[in-house]
Short mmCIF file of C-alpha atoms and ligand atoms in Angstrom, two decimals:
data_model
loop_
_atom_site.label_atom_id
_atom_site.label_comp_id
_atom_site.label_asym_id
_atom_site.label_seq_id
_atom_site.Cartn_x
_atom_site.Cartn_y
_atom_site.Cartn_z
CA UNK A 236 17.93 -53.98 34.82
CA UNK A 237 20.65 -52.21 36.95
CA UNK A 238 19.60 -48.60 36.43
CA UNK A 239 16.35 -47.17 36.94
CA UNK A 240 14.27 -46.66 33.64
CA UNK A 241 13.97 -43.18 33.08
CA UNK A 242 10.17 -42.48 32.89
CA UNK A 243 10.12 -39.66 29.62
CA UNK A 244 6.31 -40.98 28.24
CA UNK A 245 4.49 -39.59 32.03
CA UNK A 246 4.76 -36.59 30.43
CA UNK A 247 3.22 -37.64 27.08
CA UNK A 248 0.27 -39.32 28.51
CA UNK A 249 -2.83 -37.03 26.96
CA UNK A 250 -2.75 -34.02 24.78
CA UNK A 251 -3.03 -31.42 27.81
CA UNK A 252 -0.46 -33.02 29.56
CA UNK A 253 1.57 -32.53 25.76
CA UNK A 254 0.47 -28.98 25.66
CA UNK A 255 1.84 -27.58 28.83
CA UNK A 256 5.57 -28.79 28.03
CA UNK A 257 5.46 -28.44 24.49
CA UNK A 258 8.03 -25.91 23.41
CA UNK A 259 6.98 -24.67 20.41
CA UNK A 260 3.88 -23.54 19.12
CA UNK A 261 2.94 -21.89 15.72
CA UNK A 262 1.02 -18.48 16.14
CA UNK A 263 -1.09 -16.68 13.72
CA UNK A 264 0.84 -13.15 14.01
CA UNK A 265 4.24 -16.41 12.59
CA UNK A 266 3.31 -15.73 9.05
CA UNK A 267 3.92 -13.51 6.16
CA UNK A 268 1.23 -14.22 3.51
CA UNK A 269 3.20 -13.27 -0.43
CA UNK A 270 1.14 -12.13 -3.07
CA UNK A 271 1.40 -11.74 -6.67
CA UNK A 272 -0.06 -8.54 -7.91
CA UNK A 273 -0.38 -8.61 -11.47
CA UNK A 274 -1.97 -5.39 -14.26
CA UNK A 275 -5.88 -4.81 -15.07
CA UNK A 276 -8.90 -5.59 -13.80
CA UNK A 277 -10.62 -8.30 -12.59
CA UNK A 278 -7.53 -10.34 -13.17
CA UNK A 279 -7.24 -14.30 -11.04
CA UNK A 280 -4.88 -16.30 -13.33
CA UNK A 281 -4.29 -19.46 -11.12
CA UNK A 282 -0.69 -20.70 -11.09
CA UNK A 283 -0.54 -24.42 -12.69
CA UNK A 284 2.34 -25.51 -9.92
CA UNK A 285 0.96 -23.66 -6.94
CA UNK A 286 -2.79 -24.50 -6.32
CA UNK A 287 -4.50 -22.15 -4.29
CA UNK A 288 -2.19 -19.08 -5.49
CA UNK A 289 -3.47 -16.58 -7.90
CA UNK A 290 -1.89 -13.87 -9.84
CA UNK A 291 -4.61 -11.24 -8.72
CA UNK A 292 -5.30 -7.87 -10.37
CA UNK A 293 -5.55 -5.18 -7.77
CA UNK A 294 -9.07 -5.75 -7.41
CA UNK A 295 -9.32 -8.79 -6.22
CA UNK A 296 -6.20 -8.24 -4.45
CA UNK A 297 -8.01 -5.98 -2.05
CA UNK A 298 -11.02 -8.47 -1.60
CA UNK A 299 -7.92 -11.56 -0.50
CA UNK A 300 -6.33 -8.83 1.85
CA UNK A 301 -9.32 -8.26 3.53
CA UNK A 302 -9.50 -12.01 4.38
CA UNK A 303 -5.64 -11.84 5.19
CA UNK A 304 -6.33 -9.06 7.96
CA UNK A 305 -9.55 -10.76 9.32
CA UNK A 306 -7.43 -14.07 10.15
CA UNK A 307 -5.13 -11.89 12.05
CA UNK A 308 -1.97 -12.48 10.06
CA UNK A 309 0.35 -9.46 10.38
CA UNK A 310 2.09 -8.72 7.11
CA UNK A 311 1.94 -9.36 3.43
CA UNK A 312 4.86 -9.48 0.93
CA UNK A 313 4.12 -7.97 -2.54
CA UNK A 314 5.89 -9.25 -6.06
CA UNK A 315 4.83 -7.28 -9.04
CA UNK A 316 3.86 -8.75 -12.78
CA UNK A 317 4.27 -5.92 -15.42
CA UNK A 318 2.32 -5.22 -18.28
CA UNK A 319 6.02 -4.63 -19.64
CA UNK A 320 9.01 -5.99 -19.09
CA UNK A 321 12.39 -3.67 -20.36
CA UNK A 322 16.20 -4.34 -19.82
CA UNK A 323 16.22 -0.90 -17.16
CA UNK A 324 13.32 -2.07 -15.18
CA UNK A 325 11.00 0.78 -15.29
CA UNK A 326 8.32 -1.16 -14.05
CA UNK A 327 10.11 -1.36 -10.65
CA UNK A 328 10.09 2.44 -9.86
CA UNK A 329 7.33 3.64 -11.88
CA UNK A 330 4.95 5.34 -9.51
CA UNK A 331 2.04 3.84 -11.12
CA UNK A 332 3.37 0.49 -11.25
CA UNK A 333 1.34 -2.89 -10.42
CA UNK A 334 3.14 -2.79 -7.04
CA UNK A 335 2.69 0.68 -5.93
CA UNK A 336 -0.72 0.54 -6.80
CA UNK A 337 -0.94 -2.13 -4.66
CA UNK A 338 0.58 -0.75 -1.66
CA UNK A 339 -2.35 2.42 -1.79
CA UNK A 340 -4.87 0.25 -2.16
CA UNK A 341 -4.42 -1.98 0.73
CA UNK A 342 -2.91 1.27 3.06
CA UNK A 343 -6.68 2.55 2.23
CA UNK A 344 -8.56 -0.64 3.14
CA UNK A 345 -6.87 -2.16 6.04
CA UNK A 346 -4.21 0.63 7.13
CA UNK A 347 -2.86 -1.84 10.18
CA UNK A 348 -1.97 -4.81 7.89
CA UNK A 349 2.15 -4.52 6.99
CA UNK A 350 3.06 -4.45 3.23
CA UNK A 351 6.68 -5.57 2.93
CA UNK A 352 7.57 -5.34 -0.70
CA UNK A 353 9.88 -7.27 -2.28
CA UNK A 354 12.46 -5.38 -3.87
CA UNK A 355 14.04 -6.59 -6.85
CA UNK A 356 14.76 -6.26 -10.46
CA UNK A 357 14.08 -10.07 -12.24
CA UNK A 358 9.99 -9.31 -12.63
CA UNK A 359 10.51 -6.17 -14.60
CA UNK A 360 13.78 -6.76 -16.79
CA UNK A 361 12.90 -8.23 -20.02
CA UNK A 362 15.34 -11.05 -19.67
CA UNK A 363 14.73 -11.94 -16.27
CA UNK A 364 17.57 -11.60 -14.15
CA UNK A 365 17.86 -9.95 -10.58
CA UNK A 366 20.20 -6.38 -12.20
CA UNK A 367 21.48 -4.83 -15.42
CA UNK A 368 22.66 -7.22 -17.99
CA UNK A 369 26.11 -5.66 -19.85
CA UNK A 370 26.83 -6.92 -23.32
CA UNK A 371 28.93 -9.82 -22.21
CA UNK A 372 26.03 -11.39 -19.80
CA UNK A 373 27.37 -10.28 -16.71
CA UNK A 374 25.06 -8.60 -14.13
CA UNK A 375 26.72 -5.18 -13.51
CA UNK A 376 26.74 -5.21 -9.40
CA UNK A 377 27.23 -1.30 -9.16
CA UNK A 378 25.06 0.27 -11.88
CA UNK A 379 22.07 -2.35 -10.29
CA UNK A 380 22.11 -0.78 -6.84
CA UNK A 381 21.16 2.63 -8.38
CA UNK A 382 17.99 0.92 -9.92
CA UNK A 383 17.27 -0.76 -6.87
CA UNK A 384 17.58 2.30 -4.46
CA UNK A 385 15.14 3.62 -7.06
CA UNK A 386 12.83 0.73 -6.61
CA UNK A 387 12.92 0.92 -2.57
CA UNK A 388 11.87 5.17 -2.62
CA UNK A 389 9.09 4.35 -4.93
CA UNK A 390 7.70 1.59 -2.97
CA UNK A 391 8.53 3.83 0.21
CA UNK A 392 6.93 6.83 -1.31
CA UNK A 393 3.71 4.61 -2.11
CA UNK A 394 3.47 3.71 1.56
CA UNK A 395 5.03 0.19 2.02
CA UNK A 396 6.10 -0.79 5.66
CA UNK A 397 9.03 -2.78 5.28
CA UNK A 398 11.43 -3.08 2.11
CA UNK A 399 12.62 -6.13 1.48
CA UNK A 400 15.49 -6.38 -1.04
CA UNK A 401 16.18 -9.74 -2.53
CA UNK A 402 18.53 -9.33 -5.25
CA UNK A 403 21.68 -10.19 -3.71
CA UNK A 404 23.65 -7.72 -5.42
CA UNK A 405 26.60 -6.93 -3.25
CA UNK A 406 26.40 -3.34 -0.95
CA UNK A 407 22.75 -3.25 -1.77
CA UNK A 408 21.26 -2.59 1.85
CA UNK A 409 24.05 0.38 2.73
CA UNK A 410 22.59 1.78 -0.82
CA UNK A 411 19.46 1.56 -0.28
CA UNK A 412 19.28 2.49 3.58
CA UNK A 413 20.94 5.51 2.55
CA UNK A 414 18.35 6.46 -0.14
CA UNK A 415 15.80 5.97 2.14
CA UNK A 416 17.26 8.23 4.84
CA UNK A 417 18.07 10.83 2.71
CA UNK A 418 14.55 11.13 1.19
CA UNK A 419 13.33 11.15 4.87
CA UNK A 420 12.17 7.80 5.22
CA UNK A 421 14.71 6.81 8.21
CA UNK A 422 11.89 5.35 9.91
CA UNK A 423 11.57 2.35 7.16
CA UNK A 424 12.63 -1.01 8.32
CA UNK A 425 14.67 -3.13 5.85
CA UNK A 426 14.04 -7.21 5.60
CA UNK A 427 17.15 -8.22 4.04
CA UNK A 428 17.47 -11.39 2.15
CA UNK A 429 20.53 -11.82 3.23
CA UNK A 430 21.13 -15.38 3.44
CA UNK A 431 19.02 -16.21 -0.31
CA UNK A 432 20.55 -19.56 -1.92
CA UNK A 433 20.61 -19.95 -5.87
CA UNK A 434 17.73 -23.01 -5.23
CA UNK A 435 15.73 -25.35 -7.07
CA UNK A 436 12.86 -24.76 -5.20
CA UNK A 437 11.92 -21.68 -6.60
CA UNK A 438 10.57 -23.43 -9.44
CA UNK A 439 7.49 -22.77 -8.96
CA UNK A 440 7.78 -19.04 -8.10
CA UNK A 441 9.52 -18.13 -11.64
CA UNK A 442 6.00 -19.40 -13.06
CA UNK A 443 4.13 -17.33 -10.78
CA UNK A 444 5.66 -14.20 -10.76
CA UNK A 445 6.81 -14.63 -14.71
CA UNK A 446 10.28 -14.02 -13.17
CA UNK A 447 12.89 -17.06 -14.76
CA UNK A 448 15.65 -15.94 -16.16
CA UNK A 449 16.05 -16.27 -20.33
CA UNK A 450 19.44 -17.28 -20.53
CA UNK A 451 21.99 -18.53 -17.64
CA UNK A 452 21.03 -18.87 -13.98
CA UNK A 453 21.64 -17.25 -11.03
CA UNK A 454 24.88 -18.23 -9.28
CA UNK A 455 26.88 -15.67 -9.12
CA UNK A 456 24.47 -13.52 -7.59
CA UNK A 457 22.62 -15.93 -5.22
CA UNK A 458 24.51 -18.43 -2.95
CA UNK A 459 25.75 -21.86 -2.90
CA UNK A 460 23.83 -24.42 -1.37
CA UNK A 461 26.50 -25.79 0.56
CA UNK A 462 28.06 -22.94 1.94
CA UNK A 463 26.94 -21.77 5.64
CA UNK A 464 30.13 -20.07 6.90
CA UNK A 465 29.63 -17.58 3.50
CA UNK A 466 25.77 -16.95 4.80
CA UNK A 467 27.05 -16.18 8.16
CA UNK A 468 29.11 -13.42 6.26
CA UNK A 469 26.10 -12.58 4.15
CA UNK A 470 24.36 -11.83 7.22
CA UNK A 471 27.12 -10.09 9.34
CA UNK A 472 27.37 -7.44 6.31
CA UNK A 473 23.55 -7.15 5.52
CA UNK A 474 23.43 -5.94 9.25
CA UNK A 475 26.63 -3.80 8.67
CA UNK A 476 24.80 -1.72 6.05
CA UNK A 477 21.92 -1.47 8.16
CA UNK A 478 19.27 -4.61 7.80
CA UNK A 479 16.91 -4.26 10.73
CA UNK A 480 15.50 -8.01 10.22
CA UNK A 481 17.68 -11.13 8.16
CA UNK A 482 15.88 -13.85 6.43
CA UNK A 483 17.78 -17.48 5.42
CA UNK A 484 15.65 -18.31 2.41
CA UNK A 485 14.69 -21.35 1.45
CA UNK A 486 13.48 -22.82 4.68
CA UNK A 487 13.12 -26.33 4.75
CA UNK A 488 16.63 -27.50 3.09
CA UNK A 489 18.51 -24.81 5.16
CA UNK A 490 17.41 -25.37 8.64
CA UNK A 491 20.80 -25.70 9.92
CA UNK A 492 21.69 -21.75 8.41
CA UNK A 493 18.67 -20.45 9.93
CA UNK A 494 19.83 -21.81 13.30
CA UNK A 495 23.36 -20.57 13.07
CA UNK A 496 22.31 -17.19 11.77
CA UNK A 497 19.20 -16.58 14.43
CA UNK A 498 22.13 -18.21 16.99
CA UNK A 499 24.93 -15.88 16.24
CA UNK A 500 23.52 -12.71 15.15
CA UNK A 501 20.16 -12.58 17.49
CA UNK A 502 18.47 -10.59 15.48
CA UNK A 503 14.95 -10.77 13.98
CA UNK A 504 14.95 -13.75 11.40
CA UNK A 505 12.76 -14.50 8.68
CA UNK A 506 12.48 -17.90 7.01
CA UNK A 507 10.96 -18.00 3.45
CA UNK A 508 9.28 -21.45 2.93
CA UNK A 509 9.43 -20.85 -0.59
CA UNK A 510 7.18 -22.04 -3.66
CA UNK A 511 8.63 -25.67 -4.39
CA UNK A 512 8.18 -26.04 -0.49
CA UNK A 513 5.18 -25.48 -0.95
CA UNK A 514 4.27 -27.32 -4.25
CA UNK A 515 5.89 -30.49 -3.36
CA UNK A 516 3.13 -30.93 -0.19
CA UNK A 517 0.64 -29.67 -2.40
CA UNK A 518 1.21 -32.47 -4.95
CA UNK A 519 1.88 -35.43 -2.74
CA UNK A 520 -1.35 -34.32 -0.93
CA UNK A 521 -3.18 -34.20 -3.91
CA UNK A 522 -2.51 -38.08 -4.62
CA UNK A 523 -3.47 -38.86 -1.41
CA UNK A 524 -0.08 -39.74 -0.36
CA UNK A 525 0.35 -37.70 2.65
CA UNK A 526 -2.44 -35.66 5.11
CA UNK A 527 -1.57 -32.30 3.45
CA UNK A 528 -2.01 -30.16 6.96
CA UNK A 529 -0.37 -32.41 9.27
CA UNK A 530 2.74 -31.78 7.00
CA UNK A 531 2.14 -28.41 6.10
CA UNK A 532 1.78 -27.44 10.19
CA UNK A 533 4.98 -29.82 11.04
CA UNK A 534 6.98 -27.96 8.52
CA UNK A 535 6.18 -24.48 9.31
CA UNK A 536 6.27 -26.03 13.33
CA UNK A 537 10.48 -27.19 12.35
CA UNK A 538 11.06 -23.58 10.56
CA UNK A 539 10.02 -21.98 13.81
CA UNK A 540 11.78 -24.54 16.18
CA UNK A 541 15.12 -23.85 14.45
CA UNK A 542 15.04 -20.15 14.96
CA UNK A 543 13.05 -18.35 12.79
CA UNK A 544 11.12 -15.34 13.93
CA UNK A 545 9.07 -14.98 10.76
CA UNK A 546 7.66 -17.67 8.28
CA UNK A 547 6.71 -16.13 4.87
CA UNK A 548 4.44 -18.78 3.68
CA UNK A 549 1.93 -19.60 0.70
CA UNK A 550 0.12 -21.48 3.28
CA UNK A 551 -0.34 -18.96 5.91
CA UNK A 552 -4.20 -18.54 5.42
CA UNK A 553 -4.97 -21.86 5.39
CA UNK A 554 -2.82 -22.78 8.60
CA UNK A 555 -4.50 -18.84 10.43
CA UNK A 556 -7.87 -21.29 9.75
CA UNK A 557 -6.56 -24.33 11.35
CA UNK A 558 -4.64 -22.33 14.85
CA UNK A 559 -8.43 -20.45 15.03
CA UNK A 560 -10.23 -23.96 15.03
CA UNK A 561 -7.84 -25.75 17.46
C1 LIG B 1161 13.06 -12.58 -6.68
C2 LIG B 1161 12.55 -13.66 -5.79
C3 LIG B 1161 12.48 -15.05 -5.99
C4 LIG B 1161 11.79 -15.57 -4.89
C5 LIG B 1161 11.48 -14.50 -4.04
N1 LIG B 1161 12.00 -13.33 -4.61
C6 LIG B 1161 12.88 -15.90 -7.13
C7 LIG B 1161 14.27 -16.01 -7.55
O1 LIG B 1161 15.21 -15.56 -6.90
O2 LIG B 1161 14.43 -16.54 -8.66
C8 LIG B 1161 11.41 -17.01 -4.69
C9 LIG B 1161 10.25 -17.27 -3.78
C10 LIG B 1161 9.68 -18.64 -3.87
O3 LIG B 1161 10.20 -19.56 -4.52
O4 LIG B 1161 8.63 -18.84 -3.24
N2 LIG B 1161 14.41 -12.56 -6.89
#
């Protein structure tokens, strides 16, 4: 040998000596926990494709964020599930909607735990998609953005923390950062979905929050999957109009977005490790095909390693249990 072996294993030689040069480590106060919030009472409809996630009346809601705040996980993100579904939305701004509902109850029982509502418009119109529907099947851009703004001041008005639009209609945070100001809620940060691809993965989601659209898809609201210079513009615009935190969403299939996004803009960055993330683990695991929380925690640990700020994950309560214990 003519050059000396570099010697990179003395520093892998027990898990302590590991631990002090390891680079990246998961933390409890990482996650956002989502929830689905559905109508009545005493409401837990499990979700076929997402074991371990409920569609939870407001109820039992209360008794999960209880357990949510006692782990020490910072912030929940609310979806909605109607009684009613209607081609305006009225679900989404009516002030005693499943979501606002929601929001009181959990303000009243654990007042430090942040509720980031998701705002959009797919859960509430009767045929599922993200804004208003004209004749021809189009989703009017413009006339959307009103019924969003309206959507953001009611969940603002109910007491939500952070709004977190994920339509991607176009103009939508300048719209509804204005509404917010001008009904003196300037103080309200905005999560912006800026960077929200038209995936595959959300499968499993569409079952859980009822949400799939009846007729077309989504692309040409949400983006391409292989475009990252266009998210970069997503982004740069989002915090134009006044988005105080950017999220790449999905997670695992995007890593290389959520790196040039947290890279070039600096700002706070959410990753959404999103439902068929989630399910896919969930069902290999199940066969006994892979160890379900070594994958889960080197997933989340690659999401955090390639910039993100924020993970909103299904499996934060279950990986809270697991950082407590080690
Ligand atoms: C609503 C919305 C979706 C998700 C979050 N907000 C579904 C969609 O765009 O169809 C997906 C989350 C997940 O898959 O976990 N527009």
């Amino acid at each position: 040998m003519t050059f000396p072996i570099q010697r990179m294993r003395r520093l892998r030689t027990s898990e302590n000596m590991r631990s002090l040069i390891r680079e990246t480590q998961l933390d409890v106060k990482d996650f956002i926990y989502p929830l689905f919030v559905t109508y009545g009472r005493d409401k837990r409809n499990m979700i076929q494709s997402m074991p371990g996630i409920y569609q939870l009346s407001v109820d039992n809601l209360i008794k999960e964020v209880r357990e949510i705040d006692r782990l020490g996980i910072s912030a929940v993100l609310l979806f909605g599930i109607p009684e009613s579904k209607d081609c305006q939305a009225s679900g989404a701004y009516d002030p005693e909607g499943v979501v606002q509902q929601a929001i009181r109850a959990i303000k009243d029982t654990c007042p430090d735990l942040l509720v980031i509502t998701d705002v959009c418009l797919c859960e509430y119109m009767d045929h599922g998609h993200c804004g208003i529907v004209e004749r021809d099947g189009t989703v009017n851009n413009d006339a959307s953005l009103e019924l969003l703004a309206r959507e953001a001041l009611s969940h603002a008005e109910a007491g939500a923390d952070i709004i977190a639009p994920s339509d991607m209609m176009d103009g939508r945070i300048g719209f509804i950062r204005k509404a917010l100001d001008e009904a003196s809620f300037s103080h309200l940060p905005i999560m912006s979905y800026a960077a929200k691809y038209s995936s595959a993965f959300y499968g499993p989601f569409r079952e859980a929050a009822e949400s799939a659209p009846k007729f077309g898809n989504r692309k040409t609201y949400q983006m391409d999957p292989a475009n990252v210079r266009e998210a970069l513009r997503e982004v740069e615009l989002d915090i134009a109009e006044g988005a105080d935190m950017v999220m790449v969403k999905p997670a695992l299939a995007y890593l290389d977005v959520l790196k040039a996004v947290r890279d070039k803009f600096g700002y706070p960055t959410a990753a959404y490790n999103v439902s068929g993330e989630y399910a896919m683990v969930k069902a290999a695991a199940a066969q006994g095909w892979i160890d379900e929380t070594a994958v889960m925690s080197e997933i989340l640990l690659s999401i955090k390693r390639a910039g993100a700020d924020m993970i909103i994950t299904y499996a934060a309560p279950d990986m809270a249990r697991l950082l407590v214990k080690s």
